[in-house]
CSV table of C-alpha atoms in Angstrom, one decimal:
chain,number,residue,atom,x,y,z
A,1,UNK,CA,64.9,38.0,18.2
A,2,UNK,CA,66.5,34.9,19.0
A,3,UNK,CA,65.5,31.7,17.1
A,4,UNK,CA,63.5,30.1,19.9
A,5,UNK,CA,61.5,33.5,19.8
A,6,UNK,CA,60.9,33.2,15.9
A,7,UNK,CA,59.4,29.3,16.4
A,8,UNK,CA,57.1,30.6,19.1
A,9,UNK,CA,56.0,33.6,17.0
A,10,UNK,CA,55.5,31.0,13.9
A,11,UNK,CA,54.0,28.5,16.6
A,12,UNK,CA,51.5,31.5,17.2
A,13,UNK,CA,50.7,32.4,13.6
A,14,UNK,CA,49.9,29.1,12.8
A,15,UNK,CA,47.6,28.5,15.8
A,16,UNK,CA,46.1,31.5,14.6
A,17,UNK,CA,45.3,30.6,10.9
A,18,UNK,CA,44.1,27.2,12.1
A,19,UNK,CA,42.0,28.5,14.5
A,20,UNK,CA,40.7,31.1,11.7
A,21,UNK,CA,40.4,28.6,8.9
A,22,UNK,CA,38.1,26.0,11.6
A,23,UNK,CA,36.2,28.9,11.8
A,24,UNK,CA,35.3,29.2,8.7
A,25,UNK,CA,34.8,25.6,8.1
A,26,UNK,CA,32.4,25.5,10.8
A,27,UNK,CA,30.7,28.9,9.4
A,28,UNK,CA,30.4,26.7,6.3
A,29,UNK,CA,29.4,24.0,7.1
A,30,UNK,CA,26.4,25.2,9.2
A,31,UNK,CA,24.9,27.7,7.0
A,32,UNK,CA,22.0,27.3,5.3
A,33,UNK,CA,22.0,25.5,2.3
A,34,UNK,CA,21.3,27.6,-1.2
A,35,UNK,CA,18.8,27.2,-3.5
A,36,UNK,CA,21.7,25.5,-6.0
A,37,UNK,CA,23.1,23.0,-2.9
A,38,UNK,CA,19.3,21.8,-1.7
A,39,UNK,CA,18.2,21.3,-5.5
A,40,UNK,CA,21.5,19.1,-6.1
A,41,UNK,CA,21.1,17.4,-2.7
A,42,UNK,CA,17.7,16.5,-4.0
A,43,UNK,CA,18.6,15.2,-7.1
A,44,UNK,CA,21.2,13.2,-5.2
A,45,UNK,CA,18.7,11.4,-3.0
A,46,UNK,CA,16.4,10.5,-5.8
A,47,UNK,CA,19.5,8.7,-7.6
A,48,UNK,CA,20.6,7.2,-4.2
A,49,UNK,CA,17.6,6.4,-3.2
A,50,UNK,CA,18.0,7.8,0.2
A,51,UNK,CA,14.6,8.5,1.7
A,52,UNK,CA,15.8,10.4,4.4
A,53,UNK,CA,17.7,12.6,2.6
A,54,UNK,CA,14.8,13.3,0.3
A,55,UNK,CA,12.5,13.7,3.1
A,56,UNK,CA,14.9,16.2,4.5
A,57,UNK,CA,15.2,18.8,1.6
A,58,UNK,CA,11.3,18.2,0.1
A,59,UNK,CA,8.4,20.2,1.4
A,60,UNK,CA,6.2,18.0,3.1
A,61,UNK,CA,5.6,14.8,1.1
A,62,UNK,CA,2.8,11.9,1.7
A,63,UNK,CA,4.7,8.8,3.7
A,64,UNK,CA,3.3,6.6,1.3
A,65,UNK,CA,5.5,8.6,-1.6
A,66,UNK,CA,8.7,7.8,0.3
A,67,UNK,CA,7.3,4.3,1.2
A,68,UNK,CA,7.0,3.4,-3.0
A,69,UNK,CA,10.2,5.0,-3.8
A,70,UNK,CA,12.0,2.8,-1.5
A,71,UNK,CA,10.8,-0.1,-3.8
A,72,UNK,CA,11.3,1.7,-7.3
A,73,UNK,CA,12.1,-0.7,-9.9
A,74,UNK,CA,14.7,2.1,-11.6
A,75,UNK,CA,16.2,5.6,-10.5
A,76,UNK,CA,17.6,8.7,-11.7
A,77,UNK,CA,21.1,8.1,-13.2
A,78,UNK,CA,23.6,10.8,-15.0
A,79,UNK,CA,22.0,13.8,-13.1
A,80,UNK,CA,23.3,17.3,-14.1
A,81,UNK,CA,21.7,20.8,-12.9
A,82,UNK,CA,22.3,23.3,-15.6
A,83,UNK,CA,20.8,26.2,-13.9
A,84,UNK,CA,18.9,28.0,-11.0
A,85,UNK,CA,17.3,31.2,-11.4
A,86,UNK,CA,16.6,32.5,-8.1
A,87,UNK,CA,13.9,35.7,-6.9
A,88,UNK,CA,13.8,36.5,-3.4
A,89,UNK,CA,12.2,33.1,-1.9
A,90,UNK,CA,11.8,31.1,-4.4
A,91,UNK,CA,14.0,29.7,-7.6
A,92,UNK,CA,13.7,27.4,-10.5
A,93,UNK,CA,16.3,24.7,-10.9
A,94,UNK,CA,16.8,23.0,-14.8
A,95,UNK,CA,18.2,19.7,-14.3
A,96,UNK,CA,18.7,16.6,-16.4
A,97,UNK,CA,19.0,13.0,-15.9
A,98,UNK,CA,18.6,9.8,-17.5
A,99,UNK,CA,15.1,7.7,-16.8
A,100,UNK,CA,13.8,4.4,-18.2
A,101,UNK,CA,17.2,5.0,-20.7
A,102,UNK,CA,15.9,8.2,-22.0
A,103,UNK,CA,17.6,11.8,-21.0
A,104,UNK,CA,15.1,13.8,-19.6
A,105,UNK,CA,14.8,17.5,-18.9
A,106,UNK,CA,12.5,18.6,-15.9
A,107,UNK,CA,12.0,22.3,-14.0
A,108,UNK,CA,11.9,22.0,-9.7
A,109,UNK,CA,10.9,24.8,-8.3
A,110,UNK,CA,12.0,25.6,-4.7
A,111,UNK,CA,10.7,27.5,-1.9
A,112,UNK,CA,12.5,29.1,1.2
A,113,UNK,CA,11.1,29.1,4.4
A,114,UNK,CA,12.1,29.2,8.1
A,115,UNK,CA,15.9,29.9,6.5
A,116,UNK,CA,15.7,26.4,4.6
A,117,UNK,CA,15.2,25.9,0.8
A,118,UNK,CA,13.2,22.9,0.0
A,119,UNK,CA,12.2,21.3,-3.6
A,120,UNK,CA,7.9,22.1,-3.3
A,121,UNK,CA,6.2,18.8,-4.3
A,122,UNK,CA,5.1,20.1,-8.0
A,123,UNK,CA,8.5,17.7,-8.5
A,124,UNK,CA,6.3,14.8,-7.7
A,125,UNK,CA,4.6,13.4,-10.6
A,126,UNK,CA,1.5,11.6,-10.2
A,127,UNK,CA,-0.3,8.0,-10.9
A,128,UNK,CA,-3.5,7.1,-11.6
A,129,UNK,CA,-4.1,3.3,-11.9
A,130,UNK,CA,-7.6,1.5,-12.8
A,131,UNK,CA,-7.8,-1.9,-11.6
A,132,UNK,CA,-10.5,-3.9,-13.6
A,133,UNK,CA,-10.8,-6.2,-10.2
A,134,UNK,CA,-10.6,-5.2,-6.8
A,135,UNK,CA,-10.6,-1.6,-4.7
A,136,UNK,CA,-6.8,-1.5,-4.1
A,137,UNK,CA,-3.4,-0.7,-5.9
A,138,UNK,CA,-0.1,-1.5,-4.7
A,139,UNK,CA,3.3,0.5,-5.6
A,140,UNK,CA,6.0,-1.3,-3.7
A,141,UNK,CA,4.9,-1.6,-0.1
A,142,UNK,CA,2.1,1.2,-0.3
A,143,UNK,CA,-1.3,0.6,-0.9
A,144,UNK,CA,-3.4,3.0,-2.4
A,145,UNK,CA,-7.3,3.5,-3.5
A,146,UNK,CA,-8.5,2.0,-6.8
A,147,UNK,CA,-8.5,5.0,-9.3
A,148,UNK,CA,-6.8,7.0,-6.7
A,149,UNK,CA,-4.5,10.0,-7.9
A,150,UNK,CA,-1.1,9.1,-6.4
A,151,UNK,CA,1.9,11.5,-5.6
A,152,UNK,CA,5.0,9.7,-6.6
A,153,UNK,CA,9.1,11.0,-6.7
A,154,UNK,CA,10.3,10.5,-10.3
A,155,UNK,CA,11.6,6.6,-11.1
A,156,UNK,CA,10.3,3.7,-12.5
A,157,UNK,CA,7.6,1.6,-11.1
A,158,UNK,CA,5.3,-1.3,-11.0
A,159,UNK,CA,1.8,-1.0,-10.3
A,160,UNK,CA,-0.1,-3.9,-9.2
A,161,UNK,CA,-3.4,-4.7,-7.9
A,162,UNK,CA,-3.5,-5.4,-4.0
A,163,UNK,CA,-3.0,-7.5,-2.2
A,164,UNK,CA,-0.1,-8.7,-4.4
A,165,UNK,CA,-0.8,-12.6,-3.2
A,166,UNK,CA,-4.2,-12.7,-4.3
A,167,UNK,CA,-4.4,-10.9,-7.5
A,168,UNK,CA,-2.2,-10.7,-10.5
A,169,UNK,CA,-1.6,-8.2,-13.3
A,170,UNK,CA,0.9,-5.9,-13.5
A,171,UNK,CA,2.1,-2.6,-15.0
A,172,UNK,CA,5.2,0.0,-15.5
A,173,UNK,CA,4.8,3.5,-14.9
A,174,UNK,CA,6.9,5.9,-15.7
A,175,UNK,CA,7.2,8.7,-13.4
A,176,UNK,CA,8.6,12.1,-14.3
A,177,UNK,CA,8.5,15.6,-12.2
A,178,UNK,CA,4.8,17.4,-12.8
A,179,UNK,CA,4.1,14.4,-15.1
A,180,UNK,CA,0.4,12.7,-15.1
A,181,UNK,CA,0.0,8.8,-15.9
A,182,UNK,CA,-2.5,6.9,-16.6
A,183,UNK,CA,-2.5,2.7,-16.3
A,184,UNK,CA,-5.0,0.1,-16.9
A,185,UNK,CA,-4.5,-2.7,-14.6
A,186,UNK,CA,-5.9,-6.1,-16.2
A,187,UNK,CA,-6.9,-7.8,-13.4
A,188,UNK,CA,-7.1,-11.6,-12.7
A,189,UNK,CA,-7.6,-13.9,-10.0
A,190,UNK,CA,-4.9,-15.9,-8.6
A,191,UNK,CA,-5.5,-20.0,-6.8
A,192,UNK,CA,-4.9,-18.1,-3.7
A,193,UNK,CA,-7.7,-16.2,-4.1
A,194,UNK,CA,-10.0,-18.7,-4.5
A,195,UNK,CA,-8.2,-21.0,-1.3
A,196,UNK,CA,-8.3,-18.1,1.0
A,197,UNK,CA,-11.8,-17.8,-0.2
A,198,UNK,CA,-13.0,-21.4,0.6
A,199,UNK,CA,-11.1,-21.0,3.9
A,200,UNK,CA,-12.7,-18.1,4.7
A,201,UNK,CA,-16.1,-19.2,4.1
A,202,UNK,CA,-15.4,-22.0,5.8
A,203,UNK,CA,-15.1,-20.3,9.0
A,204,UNK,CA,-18.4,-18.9,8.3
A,205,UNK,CA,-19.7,-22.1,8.3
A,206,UNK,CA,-18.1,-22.7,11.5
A,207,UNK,CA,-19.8,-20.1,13.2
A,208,UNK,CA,-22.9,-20.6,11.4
A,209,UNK,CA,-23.6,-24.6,13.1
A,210,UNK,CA,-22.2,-23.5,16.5
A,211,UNK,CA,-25.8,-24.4,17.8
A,212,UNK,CA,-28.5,-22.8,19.4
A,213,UNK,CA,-32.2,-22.8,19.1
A,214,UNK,CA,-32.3,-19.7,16.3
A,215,UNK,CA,-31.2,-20.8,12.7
A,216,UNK,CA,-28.2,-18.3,12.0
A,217,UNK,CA,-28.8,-15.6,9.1
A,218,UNK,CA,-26.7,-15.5,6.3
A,219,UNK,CA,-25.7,-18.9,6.4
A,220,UNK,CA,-28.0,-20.7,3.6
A,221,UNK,CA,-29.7,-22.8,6.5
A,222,UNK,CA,-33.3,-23.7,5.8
A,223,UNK,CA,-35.1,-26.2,7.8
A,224,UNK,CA,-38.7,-27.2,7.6
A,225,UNK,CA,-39.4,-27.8,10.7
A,226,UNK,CA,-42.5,-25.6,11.6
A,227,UNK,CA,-44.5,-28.1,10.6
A,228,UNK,CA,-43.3,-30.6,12.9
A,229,UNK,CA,-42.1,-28.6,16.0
A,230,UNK,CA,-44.3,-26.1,18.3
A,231,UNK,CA,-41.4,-24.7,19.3
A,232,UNK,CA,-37.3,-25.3,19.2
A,233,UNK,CA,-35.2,-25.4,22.0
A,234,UNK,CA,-31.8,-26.7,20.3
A,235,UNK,CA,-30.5,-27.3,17.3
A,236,UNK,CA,-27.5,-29.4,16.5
A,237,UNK,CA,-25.2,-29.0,12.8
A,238,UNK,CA,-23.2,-31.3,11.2
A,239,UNK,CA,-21.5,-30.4,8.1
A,240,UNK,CA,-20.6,-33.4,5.9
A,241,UNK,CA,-19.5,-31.5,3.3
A,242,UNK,CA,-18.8,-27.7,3.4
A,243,UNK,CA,-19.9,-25.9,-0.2
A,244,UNK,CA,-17.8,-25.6,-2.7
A,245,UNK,CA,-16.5,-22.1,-3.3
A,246,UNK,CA,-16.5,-20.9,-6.8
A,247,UNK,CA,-15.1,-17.5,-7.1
A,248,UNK,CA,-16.8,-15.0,-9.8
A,249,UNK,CA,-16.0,-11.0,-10.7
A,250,UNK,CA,-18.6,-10.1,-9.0
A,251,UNK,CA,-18.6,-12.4,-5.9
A,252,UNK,CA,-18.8,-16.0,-5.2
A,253,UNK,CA,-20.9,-19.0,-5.7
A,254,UNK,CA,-20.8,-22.0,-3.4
A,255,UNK,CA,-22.5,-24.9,-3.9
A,256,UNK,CA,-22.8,-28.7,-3.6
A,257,UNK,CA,-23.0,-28.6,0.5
A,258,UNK,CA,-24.2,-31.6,2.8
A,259,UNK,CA,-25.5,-30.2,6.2
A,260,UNK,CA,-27.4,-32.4,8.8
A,261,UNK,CA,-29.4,-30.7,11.7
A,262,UNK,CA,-30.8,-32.1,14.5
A,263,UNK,CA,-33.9,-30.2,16.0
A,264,UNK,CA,-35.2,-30.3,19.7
A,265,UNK,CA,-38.2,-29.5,20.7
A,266,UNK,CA,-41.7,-29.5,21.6
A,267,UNK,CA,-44.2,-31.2,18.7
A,268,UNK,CA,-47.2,-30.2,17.3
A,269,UNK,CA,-48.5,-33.1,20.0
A,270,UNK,CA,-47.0,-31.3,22.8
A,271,UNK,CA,-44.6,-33.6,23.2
A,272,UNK,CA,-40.8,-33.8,23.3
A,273,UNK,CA,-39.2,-34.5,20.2
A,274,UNK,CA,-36.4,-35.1,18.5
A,275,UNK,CA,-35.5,-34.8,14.2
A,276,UNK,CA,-33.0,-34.9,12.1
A,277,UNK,CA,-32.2,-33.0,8.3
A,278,UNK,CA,-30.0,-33.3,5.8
A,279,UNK,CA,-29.5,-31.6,2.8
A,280,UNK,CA,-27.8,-32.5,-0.1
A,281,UNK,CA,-27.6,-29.3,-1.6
A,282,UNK,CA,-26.5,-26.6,0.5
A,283,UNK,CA,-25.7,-23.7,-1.1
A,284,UNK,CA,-24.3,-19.8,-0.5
A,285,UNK,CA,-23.8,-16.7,-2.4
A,286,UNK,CA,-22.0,-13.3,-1.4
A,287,UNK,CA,-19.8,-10.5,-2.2
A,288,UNK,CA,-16.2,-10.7,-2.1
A,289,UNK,CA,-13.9,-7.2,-0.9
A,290,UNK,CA,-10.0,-7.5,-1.1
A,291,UNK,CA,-8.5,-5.2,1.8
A,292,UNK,CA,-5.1,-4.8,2.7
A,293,UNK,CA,-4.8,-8.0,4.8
A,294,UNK,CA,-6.8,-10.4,2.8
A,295,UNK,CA,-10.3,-10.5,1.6
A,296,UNK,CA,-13.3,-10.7,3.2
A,297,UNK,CA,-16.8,-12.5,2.6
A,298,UNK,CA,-20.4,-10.7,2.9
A,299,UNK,CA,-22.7,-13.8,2.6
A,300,UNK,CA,-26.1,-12.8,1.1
């Protein structure tokens, strides 16, 4: 063979073996991860703090989960999986990492379904927060019930009453995998509570003296003029001085209002007539909700 003839033949060979070895690289590459690959892929994410990822190789999670462990205030670190013991569709991997500055042991237990292992969502631990004020908790950018039982990847978070701007007291919870916790949220008001309060009550009030010939309910309007007036045709508001908005654990109390209403109508004479009120000492009481976008007044 001549030696052109030996550099095709090599030529060929090696063609050959990379052809062979893509193969298998792409054989690889698109199998299925095992129960060993997905478990350290997961542990991965939660030190990362890729939610995709974790999204990817968990059963199916609640959004709000991913949503609060994109705000974590600490992640996994110095993760290590010892062992997986696997039987038929399911397997148990040990792992290890350090929390909160504390090496911690923890059991996930994976599933395989639809040719796909997945970590099940016994690796979420789980929150329960009591807030002594207010119906809502807040874990980074989720919002959950008051006293709610919440599913949570393992890190380190802060638990706060919601909405953050309104109400202050704060707490750390430690989350591990399978893990209950319990925290007592101390509630107390902020000044922007009470400001958003006044301004919202002040709208009220706005509403409440848009005129008419009915005097609006739920307002703290009382005018005596059934014993001047036959009937009313139009009534004209003008606040002086809204109430001062006082806000309590239980509600509000506003006080120290000055309305003055003008009445038209027909008199006990049967004729036209016109009268003005003023009070000194308007006044309004209610219940106060925090939601998600603010608060919101219900005026006895």
């Amino acid at each position: 063979m001549t030696r052109r003839g030996v550099w095709v033949l090599a030529g060929a060979i090696g063609l050959v073996l990379l052809l062979a070895a893509g193969l298998w690289i792409w054989q690889a590459s698109s199998r299925p991860a095992s129960a060993e690959g997905t478990a350290l892929a997961y542990l991965d994410a939660l030190e990362s703090g890729d939610t995709d990822a974790l999204a990817d190789v968990s059963a199916p999670v609640p959004e709000t989960a991913l949503t609060a462990f994109a705000a974590a205030d600490e992640r996994i670190s110095d993760v290590a999986l010892t062992s997986v013991d696997q039987s038929g569709d399911t397997a148990t991997a040990e792992v290890s990492f350090v929390l909160a500055d504390d090496q911690r042991l923890a059991s996930l237990s994976l599933s395989q379904a639809d040719g796909r292992w997945r970590v099940s969502t016994s690796a979420l631990g789980t929150v329960r927060a009591e807030a002594s004020l207010g119906d809502l908790i807040a874990v980074g950018d989720a919002t959950f019930a008051n006293d709610e039982e919440i599913a949570l990847f393992p890190a380190v978070y802060s638990v706060a009453p919601a909405p953050r701007e309104l109400l202050a007291g704060e707490a750390e919870a430690i989350v591990l995998p399978g893990d209950p916790v319990e925290v007592a949220l101390e509630v107390t008001l902020l000044p922007a509570a009470t400001e958003a309060a006044q301004t919202a009550l002040d709208d009220h009030l706005a509403d409440c003296t848009a005129g008419g010939a009915a005097i609006p309910a739920g307002c703290g309007i009382r005018i005596p003029w059934g014993t001047e007036f036959q009937s009313v045709s139009d009534i004209r508001y003008r606040i002086e001085t809204s109430p001062v908005l006082t806000l309590i654990p239980t509600g509000f109390d506003a006080v120290s209002g000055i309305l003055v209403a003008t009445v038209t109508g027909t008199g006990q004479d049967g004729e036209s007539r016109t009268t003005t009120y003023r009070t000194e000492s308007w006044s309004l009481r209610g219940d106060v909700a925090f939601t998600e976008k603010g608060l919101e007044l219900s005026v006895w």
